N, CA, C and O atoms as a DFTB+ gen file, in Angstrom:
312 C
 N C O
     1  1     148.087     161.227      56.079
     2  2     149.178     161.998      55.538
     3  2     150.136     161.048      54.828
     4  3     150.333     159.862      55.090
     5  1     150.688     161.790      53.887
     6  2     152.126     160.804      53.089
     7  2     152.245     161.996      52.431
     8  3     151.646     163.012      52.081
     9  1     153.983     161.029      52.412
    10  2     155.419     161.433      51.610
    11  2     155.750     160.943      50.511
    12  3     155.649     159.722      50.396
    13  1     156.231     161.719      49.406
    14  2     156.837     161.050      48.320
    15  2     158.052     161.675      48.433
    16  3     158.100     162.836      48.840
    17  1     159.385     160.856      48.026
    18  2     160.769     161.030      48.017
    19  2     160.849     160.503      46.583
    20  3     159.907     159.784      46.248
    21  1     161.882     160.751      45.605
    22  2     162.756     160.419      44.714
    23  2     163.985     160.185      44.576
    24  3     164.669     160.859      43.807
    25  1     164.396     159.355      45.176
    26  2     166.173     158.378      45.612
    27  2     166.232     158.012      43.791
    28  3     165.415     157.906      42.876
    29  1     167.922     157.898      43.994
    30  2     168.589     157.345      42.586
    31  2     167.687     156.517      41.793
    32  3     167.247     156.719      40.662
    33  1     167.440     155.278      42.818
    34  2     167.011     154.297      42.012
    35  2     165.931     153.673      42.425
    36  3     165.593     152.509      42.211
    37  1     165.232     154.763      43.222
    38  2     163.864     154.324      43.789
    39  2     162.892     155.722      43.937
    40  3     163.228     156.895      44.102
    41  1     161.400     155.029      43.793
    42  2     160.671     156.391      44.307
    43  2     159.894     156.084      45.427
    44  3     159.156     155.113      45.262
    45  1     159.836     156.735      46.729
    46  2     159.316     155.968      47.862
    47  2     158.557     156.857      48.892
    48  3     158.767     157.993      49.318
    49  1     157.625     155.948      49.127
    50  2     156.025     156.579      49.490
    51  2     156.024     156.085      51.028
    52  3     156.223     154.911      51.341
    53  1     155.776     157.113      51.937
    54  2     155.567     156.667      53.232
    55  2     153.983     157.492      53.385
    56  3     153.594     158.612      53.054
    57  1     153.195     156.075      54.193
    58  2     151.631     156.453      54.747
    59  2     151.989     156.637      55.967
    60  3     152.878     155.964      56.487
    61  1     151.279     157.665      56.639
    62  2     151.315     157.853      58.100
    63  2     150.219     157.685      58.553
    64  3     149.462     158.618      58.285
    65  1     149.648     156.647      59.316
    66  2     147.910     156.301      59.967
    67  2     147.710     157.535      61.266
    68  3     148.207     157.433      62.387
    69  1     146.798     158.767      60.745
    70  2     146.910     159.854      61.354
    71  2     145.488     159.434      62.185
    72  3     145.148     160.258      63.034
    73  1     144.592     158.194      62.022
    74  2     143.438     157.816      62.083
    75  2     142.858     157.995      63.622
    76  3     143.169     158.927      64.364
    77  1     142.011     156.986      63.933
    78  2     141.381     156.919      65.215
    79  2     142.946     156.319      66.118
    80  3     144.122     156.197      65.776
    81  1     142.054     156.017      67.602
    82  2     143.650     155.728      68.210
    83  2     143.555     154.238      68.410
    84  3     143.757     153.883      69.571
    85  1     143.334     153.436      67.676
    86  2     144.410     152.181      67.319
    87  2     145.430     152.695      66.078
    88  3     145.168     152.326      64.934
    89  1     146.433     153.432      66.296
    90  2     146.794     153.816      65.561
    91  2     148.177     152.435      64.652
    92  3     148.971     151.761      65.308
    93  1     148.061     152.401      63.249
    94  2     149.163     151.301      63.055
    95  2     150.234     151.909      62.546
    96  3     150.160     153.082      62.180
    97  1     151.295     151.245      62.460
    98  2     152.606     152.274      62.266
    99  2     152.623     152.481      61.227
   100  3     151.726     152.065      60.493
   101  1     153.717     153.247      60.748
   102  2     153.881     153.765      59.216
   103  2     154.233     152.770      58.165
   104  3     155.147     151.984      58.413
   105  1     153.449     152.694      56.715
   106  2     153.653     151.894      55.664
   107  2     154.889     152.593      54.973
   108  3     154.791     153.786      54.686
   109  1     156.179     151.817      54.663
   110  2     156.999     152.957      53.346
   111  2     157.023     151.860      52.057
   112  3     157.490     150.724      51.987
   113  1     156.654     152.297      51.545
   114  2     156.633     152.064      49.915
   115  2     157.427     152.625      48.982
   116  3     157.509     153.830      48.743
   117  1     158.438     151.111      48.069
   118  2     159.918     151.387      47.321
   119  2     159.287     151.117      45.927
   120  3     158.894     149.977      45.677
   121  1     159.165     152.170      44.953
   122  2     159.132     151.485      43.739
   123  2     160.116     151.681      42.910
   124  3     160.319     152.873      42.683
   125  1     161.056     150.675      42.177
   126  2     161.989     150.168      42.034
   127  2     161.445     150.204      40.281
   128  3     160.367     150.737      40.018
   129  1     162.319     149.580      39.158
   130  2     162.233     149.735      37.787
   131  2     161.462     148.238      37.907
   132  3     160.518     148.035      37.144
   133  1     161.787     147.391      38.681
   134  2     161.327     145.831      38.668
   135  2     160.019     145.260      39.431
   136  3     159.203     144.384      39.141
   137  1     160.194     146.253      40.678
   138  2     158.988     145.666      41.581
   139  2     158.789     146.615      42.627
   140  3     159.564     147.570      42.687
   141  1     157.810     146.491      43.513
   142  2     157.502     147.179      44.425
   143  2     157.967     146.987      46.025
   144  3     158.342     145.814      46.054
   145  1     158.102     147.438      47.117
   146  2     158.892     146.897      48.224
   147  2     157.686     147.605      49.494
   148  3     157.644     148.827      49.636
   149  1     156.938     146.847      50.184
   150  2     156.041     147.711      51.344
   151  2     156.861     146.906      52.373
   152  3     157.247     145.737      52.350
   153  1     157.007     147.880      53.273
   154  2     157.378     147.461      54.505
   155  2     156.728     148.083      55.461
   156  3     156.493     149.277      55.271
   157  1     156.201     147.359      56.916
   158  2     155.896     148.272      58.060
   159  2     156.605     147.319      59.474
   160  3     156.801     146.105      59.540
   161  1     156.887     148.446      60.550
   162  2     157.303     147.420      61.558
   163  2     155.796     146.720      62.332
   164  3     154.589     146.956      62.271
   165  1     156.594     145.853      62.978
   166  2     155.368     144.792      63.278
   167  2     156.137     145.048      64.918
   168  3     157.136     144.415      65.260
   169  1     155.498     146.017      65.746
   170  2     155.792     146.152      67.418
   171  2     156.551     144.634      68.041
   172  3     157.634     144.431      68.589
   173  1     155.183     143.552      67.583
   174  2     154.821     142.172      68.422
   175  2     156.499     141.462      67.908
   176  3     157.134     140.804      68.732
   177  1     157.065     141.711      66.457
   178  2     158.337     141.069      66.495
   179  2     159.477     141.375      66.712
   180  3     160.552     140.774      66.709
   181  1     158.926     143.081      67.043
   182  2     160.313     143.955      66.683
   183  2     161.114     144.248      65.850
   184  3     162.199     144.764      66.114
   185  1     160.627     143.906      64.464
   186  2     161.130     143.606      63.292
   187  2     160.617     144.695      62.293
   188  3     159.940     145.532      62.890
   189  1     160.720     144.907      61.120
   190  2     160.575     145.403      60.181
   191  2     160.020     144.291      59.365
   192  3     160.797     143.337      59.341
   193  1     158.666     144.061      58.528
   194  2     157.827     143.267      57.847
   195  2     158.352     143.671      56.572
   196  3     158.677     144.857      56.506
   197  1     158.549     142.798      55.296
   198  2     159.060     143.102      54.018
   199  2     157.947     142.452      53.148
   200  3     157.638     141.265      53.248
   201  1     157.339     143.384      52.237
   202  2     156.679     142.418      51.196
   203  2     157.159     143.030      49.386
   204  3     157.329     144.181      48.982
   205  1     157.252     141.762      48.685
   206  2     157.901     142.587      47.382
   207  2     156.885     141.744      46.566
   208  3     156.652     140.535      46.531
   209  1     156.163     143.239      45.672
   210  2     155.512     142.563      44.524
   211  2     156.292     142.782      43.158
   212  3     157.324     143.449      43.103
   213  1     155.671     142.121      41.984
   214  2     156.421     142.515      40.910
   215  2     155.431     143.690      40.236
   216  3     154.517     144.228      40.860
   217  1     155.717     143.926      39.120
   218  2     155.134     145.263      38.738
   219  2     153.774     144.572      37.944
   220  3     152.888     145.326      37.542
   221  1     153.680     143.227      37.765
   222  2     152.837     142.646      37.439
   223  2     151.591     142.970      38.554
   224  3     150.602     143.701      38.525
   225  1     152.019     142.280      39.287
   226  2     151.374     142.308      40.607
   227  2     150.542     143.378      41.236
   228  3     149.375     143.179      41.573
   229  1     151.027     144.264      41.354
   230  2     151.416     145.648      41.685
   231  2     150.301     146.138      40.920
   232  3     149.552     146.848      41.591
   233  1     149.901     145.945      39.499
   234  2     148.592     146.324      38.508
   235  2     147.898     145.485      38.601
   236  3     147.006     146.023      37.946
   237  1     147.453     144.481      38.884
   238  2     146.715     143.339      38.982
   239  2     146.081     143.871      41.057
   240  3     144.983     143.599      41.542
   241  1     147.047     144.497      41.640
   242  2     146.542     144.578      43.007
   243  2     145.778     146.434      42.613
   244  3     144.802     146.670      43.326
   245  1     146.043     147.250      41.919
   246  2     145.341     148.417      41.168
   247  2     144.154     148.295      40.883
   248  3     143.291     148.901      41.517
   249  1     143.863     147.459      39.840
   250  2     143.138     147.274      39.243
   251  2     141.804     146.290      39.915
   252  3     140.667     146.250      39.446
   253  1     142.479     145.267      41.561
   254  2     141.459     144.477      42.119
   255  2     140.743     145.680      43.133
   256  3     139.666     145.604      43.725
   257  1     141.455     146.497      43.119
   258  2     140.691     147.730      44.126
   259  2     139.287     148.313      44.077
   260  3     138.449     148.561      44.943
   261  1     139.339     148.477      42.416
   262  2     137.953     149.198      41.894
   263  2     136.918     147.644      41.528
   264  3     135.711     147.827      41.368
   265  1     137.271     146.730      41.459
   266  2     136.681     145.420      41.098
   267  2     135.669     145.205      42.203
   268  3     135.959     145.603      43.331
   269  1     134.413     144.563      41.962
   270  2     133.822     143.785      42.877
   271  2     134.358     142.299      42.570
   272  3     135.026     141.833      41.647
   273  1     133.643     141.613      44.021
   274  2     134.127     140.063      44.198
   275  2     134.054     139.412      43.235
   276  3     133.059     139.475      42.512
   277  1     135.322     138.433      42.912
   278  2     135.047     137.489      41.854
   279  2     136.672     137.637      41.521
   280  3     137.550     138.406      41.911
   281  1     136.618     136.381      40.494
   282  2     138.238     135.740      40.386
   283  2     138.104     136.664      38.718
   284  3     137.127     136.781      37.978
   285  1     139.527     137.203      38.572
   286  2     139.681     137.913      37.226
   287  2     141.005     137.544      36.723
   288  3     141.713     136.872      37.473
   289  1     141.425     137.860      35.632
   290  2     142.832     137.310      34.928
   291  2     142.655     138.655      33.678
   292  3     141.892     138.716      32.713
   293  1     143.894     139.827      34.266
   294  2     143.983     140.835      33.207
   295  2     145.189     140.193      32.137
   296  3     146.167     139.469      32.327
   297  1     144.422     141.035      30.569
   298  2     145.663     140.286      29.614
   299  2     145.581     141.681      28.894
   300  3     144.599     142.424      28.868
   301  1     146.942     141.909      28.254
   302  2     147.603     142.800      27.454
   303  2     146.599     143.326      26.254
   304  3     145.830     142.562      25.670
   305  1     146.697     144.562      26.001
   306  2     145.881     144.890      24.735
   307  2     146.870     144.877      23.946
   308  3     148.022     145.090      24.321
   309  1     146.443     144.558      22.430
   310  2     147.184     145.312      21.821
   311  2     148.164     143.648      21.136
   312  3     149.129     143.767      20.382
């Protein structure tokens, strides 16, 4: 299951792992005009985990999804 929200200056995606029972906590996902923001809590630190890609990134991690193995370098058309 997931959520999409639309905040001022963000649009943000929460995954809920509805899966088998190792269940892992919820992913929320910030996309921002600049970059992307995933966070999930991590139980073992008690913390909230932060990772920020850029929007570069962010298509380059899109695009390695459908890819088989091997090192690639996307460049601009046009």
């Amino acid at each position: 299951m997931f959520t999409i929200e639309h905040e001022f200056d963000a649009t943000v995606i929460t995954l809920v792992d509805e899966g088998a029972p190792s269940l892992q906590e919820d992913v929320v996902i910030h996309g921002f005009e600049d970059c992307v923001t995933i966070e999930q809590y991590d139980p073992r630190r008690d913390a909230v985990v932060k990772i920020t890609l850029s929007t570069h990134q962010l298509r380059e991690l899109a695009a390695a999804l459908n890819l088989p193995e091997g090192v690639y370098r996307m460049t601009r058309k046009g």
